[in-house]
PDB file of C-alpha atoms and ligand atoms in Angstrom:
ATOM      1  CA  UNK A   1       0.000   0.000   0.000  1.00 74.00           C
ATOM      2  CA  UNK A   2       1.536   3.396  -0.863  1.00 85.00           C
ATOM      3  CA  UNK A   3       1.824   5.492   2.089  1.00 96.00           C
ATOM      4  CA  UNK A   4      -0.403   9.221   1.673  1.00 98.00           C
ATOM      5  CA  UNK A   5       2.695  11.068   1.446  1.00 98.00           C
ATOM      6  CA  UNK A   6       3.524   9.016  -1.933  1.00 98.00           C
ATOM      7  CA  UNK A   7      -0.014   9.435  -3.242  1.00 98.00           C
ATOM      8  CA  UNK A   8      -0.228  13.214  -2.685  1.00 98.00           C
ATOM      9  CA  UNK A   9       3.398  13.763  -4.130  1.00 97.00           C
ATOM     10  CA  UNK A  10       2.078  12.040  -7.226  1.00 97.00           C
ATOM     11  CA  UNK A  11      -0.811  13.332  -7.588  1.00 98.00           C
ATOM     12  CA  UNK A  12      -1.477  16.116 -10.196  1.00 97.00           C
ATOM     13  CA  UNK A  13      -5.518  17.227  -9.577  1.00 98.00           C
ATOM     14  CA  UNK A  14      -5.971  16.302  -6.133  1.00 98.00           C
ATOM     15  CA  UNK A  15      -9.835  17.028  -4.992  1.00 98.00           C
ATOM     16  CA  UNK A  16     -10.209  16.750  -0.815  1.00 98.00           C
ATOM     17  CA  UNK A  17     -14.072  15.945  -0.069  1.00 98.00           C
ATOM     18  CA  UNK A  18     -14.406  17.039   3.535  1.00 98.00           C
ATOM     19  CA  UNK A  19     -17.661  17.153   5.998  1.00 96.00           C
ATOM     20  CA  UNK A  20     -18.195  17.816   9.819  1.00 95.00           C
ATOM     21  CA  UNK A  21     -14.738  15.714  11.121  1.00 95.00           C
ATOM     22  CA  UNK A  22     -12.664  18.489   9.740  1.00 98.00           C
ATOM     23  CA  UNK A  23     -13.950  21.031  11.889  1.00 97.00           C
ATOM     24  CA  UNK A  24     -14.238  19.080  15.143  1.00 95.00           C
ATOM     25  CA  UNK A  25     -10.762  19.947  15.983  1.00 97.00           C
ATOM     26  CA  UNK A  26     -11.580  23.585  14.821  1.00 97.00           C
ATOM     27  CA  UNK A  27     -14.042  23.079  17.877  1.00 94.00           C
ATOM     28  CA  UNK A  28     -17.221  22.890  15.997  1.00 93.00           C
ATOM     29  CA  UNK A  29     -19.107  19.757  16.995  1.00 89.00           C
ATOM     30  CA  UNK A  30     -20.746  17.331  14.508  1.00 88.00           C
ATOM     31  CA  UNK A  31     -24.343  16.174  14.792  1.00 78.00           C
ATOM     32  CA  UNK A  32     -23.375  13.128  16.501  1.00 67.00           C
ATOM     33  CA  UNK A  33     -25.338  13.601  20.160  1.00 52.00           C
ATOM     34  CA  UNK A  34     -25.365  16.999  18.906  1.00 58.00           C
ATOM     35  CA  UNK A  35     -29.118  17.536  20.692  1.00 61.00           C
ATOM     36  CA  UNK A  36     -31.893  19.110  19.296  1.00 61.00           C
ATOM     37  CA  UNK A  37     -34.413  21.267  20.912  1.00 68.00           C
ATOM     38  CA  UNK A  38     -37.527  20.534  22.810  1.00 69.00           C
ATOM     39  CA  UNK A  39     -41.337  22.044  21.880  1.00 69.00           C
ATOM     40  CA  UNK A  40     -44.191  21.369  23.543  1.00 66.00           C
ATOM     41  CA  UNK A  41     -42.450  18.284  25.170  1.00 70.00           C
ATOM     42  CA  UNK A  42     -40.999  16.848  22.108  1.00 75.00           C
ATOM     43  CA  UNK A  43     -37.571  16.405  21.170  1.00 82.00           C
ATOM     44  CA  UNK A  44     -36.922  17.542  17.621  1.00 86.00           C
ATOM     45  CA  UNK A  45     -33.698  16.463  15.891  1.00 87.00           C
ATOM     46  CA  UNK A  46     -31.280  18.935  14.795  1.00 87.00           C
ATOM     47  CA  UNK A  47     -32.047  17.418  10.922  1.00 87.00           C
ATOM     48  CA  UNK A  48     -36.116  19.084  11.831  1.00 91.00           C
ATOM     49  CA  UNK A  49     -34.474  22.183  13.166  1.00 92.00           C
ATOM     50  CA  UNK A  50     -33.050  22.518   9.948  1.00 93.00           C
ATOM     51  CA  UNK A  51     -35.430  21.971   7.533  1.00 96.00           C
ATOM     52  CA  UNK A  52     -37.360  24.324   4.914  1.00 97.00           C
ATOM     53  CA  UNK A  53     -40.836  23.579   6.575  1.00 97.00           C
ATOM     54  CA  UNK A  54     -39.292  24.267  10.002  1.00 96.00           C
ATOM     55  CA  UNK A  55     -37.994  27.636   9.007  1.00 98.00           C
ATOM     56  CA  UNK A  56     -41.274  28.509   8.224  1.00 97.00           C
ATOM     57  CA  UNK A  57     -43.381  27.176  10.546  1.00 97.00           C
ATOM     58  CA  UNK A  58     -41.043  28.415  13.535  1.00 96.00           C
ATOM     59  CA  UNK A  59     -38.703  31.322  12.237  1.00 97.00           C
ATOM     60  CA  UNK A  60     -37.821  32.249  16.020  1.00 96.00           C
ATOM     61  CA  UNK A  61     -37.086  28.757  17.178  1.00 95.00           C
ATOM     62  CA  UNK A  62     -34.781  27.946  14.545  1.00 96.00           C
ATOM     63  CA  UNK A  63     -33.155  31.325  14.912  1.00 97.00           C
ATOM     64  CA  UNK A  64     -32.251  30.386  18.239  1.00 95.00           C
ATOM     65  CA  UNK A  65     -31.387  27.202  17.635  1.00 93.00           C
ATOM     66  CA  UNK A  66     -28.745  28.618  14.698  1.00 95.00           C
ATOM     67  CA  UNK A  67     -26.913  31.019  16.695  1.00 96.00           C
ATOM     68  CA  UNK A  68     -26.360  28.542  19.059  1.00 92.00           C
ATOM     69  CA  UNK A  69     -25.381  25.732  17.629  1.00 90.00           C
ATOM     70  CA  UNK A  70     -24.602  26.722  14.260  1.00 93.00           C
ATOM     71  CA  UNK A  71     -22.488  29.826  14.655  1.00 96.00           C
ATOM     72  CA  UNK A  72     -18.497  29.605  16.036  1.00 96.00           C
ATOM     73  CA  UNK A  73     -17.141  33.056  15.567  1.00 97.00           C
ATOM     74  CA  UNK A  74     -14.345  32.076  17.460  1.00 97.00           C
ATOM     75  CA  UNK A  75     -13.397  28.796  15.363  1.00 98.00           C
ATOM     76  CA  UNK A  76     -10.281  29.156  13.103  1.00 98.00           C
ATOM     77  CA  UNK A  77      -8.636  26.634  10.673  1.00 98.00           C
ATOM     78  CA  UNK A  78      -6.954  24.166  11.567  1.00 98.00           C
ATOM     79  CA  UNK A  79      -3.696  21.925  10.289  1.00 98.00           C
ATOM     80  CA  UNK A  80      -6.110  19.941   7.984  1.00 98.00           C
ATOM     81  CA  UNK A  81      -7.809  23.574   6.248  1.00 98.00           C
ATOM     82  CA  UNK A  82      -3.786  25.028   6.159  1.00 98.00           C
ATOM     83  CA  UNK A  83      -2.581  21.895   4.400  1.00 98.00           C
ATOM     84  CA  UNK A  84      -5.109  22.328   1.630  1.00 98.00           C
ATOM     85  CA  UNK A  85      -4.017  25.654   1.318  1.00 98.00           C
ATOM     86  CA  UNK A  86      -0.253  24.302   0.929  1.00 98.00           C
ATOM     87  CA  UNK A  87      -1.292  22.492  -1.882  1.00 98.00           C
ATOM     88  CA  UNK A  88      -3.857  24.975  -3.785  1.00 98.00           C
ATOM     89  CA  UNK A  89      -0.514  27.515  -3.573  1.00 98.00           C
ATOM     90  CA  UNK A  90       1.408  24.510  -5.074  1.00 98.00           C
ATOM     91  CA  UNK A  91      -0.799  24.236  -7.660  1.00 98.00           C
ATOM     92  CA  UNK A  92      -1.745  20.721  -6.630  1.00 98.00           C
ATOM     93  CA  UNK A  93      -5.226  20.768  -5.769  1.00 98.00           C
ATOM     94  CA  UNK A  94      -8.316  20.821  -8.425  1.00 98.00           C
ATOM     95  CA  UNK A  95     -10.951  22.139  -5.736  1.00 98.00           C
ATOM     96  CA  UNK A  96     -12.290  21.346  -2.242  1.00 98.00           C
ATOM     97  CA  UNK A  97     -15.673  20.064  -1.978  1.00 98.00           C
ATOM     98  CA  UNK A  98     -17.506  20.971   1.499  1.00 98.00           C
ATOM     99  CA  UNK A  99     -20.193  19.766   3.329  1.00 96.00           C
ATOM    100  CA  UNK A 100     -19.654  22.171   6.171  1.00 97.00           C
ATOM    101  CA  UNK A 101     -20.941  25.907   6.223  1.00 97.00           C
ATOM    102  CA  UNK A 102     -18.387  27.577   8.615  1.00 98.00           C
ATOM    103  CA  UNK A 103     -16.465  28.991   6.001  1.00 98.00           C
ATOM    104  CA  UNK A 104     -12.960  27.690   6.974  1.00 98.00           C
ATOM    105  CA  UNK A 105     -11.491  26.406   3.852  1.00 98.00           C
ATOM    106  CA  UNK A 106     -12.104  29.819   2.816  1.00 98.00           C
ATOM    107  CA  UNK A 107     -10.906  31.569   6.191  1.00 98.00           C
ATOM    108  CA  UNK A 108      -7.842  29.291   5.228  1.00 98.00           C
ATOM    109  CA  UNK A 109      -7.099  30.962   2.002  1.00 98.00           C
ATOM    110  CA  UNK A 110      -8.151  28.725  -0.336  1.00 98.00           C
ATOM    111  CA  UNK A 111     -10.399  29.839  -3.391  1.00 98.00           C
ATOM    112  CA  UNK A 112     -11.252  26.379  -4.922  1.00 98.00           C
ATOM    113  CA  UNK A 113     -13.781  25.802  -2.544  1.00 98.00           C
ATOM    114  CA  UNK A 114     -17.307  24.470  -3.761  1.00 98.00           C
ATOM    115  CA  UNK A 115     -19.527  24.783  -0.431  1.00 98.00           C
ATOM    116  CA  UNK A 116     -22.091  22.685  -1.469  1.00 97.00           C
ATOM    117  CA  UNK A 117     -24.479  23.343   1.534  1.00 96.00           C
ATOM    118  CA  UNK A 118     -23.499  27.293   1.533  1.00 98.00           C
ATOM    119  CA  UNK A 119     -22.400  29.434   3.938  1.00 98.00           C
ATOM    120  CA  UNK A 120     -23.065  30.860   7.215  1.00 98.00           C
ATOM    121  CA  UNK A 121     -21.154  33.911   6.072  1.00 98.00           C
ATOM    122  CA  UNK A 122     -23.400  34.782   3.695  1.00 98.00           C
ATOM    123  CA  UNK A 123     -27.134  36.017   4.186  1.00 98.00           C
ATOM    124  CA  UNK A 124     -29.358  37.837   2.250  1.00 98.00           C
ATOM    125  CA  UNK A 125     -32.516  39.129   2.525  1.00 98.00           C
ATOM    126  CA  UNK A 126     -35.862  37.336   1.163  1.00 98.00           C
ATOM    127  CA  UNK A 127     -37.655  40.779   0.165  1.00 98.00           C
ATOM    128  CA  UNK A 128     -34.542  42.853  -1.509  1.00 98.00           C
ATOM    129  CA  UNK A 129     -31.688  40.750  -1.971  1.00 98.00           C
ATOM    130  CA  UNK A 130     -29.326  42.402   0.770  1.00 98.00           C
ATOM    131  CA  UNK A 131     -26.467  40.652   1.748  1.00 98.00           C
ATOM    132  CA  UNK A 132     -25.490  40.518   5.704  1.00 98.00           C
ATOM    133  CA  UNK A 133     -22.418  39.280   7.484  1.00 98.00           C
ATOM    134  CA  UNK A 134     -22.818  36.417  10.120  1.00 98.00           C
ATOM    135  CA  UNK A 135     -22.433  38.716  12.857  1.00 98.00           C
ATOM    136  CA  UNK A 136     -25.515  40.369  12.110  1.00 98.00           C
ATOM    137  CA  UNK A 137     -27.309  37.579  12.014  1.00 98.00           C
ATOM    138  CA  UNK A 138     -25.163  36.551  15.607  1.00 98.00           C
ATOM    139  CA  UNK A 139     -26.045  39.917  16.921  1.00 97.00           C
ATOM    140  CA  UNK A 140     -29.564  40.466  15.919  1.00 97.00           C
ATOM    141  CA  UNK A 141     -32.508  39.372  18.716  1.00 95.00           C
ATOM    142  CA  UNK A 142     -35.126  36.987  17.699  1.00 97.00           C
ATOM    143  CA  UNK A 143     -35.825  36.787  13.708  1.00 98.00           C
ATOM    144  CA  UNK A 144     -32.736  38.854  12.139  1.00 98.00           C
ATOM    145  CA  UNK A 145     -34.850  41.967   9.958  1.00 98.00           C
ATOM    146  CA  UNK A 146     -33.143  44.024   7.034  1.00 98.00           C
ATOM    147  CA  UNK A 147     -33.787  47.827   6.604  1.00 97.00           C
ATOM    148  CA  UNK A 148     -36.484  47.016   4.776  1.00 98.00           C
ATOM    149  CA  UNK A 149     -38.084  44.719   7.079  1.00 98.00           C
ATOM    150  CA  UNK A 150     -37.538  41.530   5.009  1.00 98.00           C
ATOM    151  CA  UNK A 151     -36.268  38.319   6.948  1.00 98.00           C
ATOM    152  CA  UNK A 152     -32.541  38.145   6.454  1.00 98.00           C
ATOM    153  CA  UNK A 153     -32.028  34.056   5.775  1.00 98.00           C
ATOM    154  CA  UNK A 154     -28.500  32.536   5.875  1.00 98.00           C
ATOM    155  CA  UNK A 155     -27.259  31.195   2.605  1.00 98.00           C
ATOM    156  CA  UNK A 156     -27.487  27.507   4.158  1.00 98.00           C
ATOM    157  CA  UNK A 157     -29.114  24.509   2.472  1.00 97.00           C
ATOM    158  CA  UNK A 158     -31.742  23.515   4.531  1.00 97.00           C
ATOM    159  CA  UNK A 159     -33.250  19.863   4.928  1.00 94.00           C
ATOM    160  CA  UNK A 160     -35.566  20.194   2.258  1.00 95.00           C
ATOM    161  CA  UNK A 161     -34.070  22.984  -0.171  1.00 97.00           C
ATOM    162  CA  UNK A 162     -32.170  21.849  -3.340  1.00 95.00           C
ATOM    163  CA  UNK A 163     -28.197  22.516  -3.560  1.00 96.00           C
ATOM    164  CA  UNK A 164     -26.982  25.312  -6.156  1.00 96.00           C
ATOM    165  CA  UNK A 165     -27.058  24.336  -9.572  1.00 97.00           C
ATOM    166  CA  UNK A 166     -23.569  26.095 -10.187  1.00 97.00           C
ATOM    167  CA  UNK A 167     -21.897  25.001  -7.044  1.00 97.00           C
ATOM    168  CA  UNK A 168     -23.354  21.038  -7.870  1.00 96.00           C
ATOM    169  CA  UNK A 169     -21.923  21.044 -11.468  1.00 96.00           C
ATOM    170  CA  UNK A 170     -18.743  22.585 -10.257  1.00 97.00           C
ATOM    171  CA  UNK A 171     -17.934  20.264  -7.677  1.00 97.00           C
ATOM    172  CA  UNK A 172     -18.904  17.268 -10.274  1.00 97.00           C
ATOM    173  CA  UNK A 173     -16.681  18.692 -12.607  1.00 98.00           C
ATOM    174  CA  UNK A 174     -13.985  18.581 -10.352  1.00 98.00           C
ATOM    175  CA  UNK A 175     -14.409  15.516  -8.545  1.00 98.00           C
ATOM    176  CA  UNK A 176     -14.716  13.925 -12.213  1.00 98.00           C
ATOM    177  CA  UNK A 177     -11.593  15.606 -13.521  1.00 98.00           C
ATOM    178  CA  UNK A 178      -9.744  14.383 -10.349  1.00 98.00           C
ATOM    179  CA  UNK A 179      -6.827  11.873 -10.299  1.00 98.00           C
ATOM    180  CA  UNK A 180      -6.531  11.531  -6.204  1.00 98.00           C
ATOM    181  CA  UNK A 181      -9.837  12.066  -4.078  1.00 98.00           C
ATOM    182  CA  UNK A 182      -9.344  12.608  -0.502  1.00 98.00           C
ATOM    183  CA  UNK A 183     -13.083  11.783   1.117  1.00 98.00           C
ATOM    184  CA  UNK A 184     -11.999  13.062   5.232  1.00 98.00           C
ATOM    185  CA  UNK A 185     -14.401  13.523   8.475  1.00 96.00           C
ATOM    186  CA  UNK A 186     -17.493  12.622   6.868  1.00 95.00           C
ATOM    187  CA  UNK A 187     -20.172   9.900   7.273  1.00 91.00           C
ATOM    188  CA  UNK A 188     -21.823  10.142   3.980  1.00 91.00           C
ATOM    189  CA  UNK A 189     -24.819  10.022   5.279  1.00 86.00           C
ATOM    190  CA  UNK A 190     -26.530  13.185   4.231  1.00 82.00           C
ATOM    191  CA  UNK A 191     -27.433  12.558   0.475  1.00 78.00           C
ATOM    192  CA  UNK A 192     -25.941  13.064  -2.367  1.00 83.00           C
ATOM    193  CA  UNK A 193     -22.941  13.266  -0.611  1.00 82.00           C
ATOM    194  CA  UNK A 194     -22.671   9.467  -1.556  1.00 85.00           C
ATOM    195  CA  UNK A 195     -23.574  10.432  -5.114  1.00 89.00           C
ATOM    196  CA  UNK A 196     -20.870  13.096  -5.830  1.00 92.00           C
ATOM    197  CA  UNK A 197     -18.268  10.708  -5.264  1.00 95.00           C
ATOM    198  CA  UNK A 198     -19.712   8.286  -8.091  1.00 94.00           C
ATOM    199  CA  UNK A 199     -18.438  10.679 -10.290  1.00 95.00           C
ATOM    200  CA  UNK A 200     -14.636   9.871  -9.623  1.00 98.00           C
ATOM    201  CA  UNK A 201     -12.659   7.588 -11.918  1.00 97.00           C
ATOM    202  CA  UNK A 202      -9.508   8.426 -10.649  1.00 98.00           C
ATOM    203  CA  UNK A 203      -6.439   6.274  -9.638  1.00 96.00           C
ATOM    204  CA  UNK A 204      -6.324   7.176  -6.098  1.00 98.00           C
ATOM    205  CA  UNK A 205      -9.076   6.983  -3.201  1.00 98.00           C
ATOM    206  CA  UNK A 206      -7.775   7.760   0.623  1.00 98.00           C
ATOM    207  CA  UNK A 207     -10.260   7.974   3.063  1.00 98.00           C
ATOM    208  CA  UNK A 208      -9.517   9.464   6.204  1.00 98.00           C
ATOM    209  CA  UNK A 209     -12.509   9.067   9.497  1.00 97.00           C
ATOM    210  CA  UNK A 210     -12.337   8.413  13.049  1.00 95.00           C
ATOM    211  CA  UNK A 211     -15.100   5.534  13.036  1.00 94.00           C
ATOM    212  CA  UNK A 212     -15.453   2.629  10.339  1.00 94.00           C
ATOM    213  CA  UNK A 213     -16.918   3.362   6.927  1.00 94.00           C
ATOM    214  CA  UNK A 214     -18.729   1.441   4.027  1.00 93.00           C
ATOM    215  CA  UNK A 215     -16.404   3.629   1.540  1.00 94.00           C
ATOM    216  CA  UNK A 216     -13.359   2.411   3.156  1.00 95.00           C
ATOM    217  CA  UNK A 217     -13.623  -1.112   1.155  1.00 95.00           C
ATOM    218  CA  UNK A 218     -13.328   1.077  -1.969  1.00 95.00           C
ATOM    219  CA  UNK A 219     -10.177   3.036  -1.165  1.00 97.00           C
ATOM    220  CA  UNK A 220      -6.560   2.569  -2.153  1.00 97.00           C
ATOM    221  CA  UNK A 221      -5.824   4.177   0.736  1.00 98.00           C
ATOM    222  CA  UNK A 222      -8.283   3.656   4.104  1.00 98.00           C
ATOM    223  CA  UNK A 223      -7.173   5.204   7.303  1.00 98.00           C
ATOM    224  CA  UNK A 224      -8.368   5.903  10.420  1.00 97.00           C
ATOM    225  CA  UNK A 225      -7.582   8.904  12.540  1.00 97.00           C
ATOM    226  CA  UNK A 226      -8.066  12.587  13.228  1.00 97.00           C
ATOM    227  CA  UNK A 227      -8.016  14.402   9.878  1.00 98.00           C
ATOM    228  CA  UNK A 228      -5.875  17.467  11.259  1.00 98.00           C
ATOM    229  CA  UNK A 229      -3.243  14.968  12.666  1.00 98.00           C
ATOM    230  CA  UNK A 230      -3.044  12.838   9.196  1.00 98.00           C
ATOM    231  CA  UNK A 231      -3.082  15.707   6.677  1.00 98.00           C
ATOM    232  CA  UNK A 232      -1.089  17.948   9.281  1.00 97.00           C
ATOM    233  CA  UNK A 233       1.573  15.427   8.591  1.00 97.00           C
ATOM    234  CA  UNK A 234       1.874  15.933   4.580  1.00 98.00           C
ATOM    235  CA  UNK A 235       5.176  17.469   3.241  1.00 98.00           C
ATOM    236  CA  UNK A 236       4.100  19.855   0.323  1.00 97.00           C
ATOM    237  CA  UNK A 237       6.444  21.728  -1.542  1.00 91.00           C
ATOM    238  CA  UNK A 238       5.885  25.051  -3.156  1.00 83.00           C
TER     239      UNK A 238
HETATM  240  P1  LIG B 301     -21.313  13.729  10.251  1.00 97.91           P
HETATM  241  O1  LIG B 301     -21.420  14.382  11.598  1.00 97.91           O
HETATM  242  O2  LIG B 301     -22.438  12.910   9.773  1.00 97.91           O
HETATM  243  O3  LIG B 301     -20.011  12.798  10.219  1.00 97.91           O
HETATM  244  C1  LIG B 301     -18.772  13.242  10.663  1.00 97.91           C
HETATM  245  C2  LIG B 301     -17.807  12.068  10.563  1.00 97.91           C
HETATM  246  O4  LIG B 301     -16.515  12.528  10.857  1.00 97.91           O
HETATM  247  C3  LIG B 301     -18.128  10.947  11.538  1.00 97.91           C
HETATM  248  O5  LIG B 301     -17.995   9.715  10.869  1.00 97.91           O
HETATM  249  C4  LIG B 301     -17.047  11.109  12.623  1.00 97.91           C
HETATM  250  O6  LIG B 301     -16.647   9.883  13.188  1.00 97.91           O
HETATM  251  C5  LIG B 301     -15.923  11.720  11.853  1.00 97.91           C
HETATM  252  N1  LIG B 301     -15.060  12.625  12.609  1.00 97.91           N
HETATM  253  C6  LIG B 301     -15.425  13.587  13.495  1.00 97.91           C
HETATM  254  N2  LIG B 301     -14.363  14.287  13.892  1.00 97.91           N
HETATM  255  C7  LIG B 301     -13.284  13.731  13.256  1.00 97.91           C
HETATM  256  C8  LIG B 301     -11.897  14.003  13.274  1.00 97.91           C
HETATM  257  N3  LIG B 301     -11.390  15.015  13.976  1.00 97.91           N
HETATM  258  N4  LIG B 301     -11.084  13.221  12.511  1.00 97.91           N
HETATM  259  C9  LIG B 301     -11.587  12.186  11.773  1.00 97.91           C
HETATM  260  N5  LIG B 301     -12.888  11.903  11.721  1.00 97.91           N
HETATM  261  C10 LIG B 301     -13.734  12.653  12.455  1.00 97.91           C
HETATM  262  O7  LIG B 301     -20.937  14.899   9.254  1.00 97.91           O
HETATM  263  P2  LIG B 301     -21.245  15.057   7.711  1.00 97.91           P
HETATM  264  O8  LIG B 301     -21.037  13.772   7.000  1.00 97.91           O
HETATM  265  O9  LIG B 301     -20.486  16.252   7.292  1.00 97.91           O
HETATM  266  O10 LIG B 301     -22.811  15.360   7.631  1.00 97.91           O
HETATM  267  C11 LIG B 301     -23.454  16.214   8.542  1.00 97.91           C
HETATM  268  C12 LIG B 301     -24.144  17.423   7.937  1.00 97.91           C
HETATM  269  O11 LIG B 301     -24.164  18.468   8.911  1.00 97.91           O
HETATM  270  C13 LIG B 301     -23.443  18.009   6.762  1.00 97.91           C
HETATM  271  O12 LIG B 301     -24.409  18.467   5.874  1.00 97.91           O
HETATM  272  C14 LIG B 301     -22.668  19.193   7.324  1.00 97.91           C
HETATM  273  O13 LIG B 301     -22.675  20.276   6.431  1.00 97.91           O
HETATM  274  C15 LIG B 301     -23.466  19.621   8.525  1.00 97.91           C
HETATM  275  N6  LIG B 301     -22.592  20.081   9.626  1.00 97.91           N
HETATM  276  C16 LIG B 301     -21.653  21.022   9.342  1.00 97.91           C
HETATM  277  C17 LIG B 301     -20.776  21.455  10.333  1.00 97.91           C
HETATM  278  C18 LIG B 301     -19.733  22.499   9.977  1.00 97.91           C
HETATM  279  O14 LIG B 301     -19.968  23.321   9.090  1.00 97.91           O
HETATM  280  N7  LIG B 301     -18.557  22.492  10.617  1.00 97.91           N
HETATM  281  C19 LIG B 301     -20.857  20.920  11.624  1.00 97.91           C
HETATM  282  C20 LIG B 301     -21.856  19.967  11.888  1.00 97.91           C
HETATM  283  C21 LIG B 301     -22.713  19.552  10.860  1.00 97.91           C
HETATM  284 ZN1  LIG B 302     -34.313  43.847   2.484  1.00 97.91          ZN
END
């Protein structure tokens, strides 16, 4: 078995697939035991939280529930988000495809970044279109308003919504083009997660996850570990 550090040195169009596990050590949990809320003596999953219909039917509880468990203004990159930067600056990487919305990859420097379930960095206004910052949205009581009195929504796909045509085709096109995928801190269990990564033919597949998973039969490369600790350790030259 060839060791990551071989596979990354020969790669030429490396694409990293990433989801919650590669902001854990950022400090932002993942939705395992994450909680949900409770109404009217019901538990609702954080997956209902997060839903079209919920946003809806209950604009001020999923407010609430956003800001608090959605929103880490203190979280920064960490060695797994600045070794992807190493190798965009090398000229090594074909994109990063995201499952997380905190922004990071970005915050990291890197501008091949298709977030595929947006951003909580971006939010616009239903009515006029405004864009806000997250700290408005952070700062704002109850159900964040624009000037013009329009609910300001984040950029987020919710349970429910469909994903952005451009960023969808963009991340397929990548992932297609790709000769090493990296699939890290992700259970591929929110769809189409699963169904991007039919679209690689490439020679290389490392996977890279704490806890055991079906995709690992498939990869050249399967290991098991903290994603900042086993990309941390990559040499990249630029
Ligand atoms: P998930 O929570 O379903 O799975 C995360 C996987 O990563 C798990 O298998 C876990 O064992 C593993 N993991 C956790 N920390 C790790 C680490 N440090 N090193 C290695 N492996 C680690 O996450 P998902 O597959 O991304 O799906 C959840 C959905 O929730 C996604 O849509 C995602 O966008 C969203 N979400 C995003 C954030 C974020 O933006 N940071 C956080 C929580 C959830
Ligand atoms: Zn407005």
């Amino acid at each position: 078995m060839k060791s990551l550090q071989e596979i990354v040195d020969k790669g030429k169009r490396i694409v990293f697939f990433g989801g919650a596990g590669v902001s854990t050590e950022s400090g932002i949990p993942d939705f395992r035991g994450a909680g949900g809320i409770f109404m009217e003596e019901q538990e609702i999953p954080p997956e209902a939280v997060l839903s079209e219909s919920f946003f809806y039917l209950h604009p001020e509880a999923f407010f609430a529930f956003y800001r608090k468990k959605l929103l880490y203004p203190e979280a920064r990159p960490n060695a797994a988000h600045r070794k992807l930067w190493e190798l965009e600056r090398a000229g090594k990487l074909l994109g990063i495809v995201t499952q997380n919305i905190d922004g990071l990859h970005r915050m990291a420097g890197n501008r091949l970044v298709f977030e595929i379930h947006g951003s909580v960095h971006r939010n616009f206004c239903m009515d006029c279109g405004r864009e806000y910052p997250m700290r408005f949205v952070l700062e704002s009581a109850g159900i964040p308003r624009c000037e013009c009195g329009g609910v300001v929504k984040p950029d987020v796909v919710l349970y429910g919504e469909a994903l952005d045509p451009p960023t969808m085709r963009g991340a397929m096109r990548v992932i297609s083009q790709a000769d090493v995928l990296i699939v890290a801190g992700t259970s591929l269990s929110v769809s189409p997660a699963a169904e991007f990564l039919k679209n690689f033919s490439g020679r290389e597949l490392v996977v890279i996850n704490r806890e055991a998973l079906n995709l690992e039969e498939k990869a050249t490369l399967p290991l098991r570990g903290s994603v900042a600790e086993v990309m941390g350790r990559i040499r990249v030259e630029i």
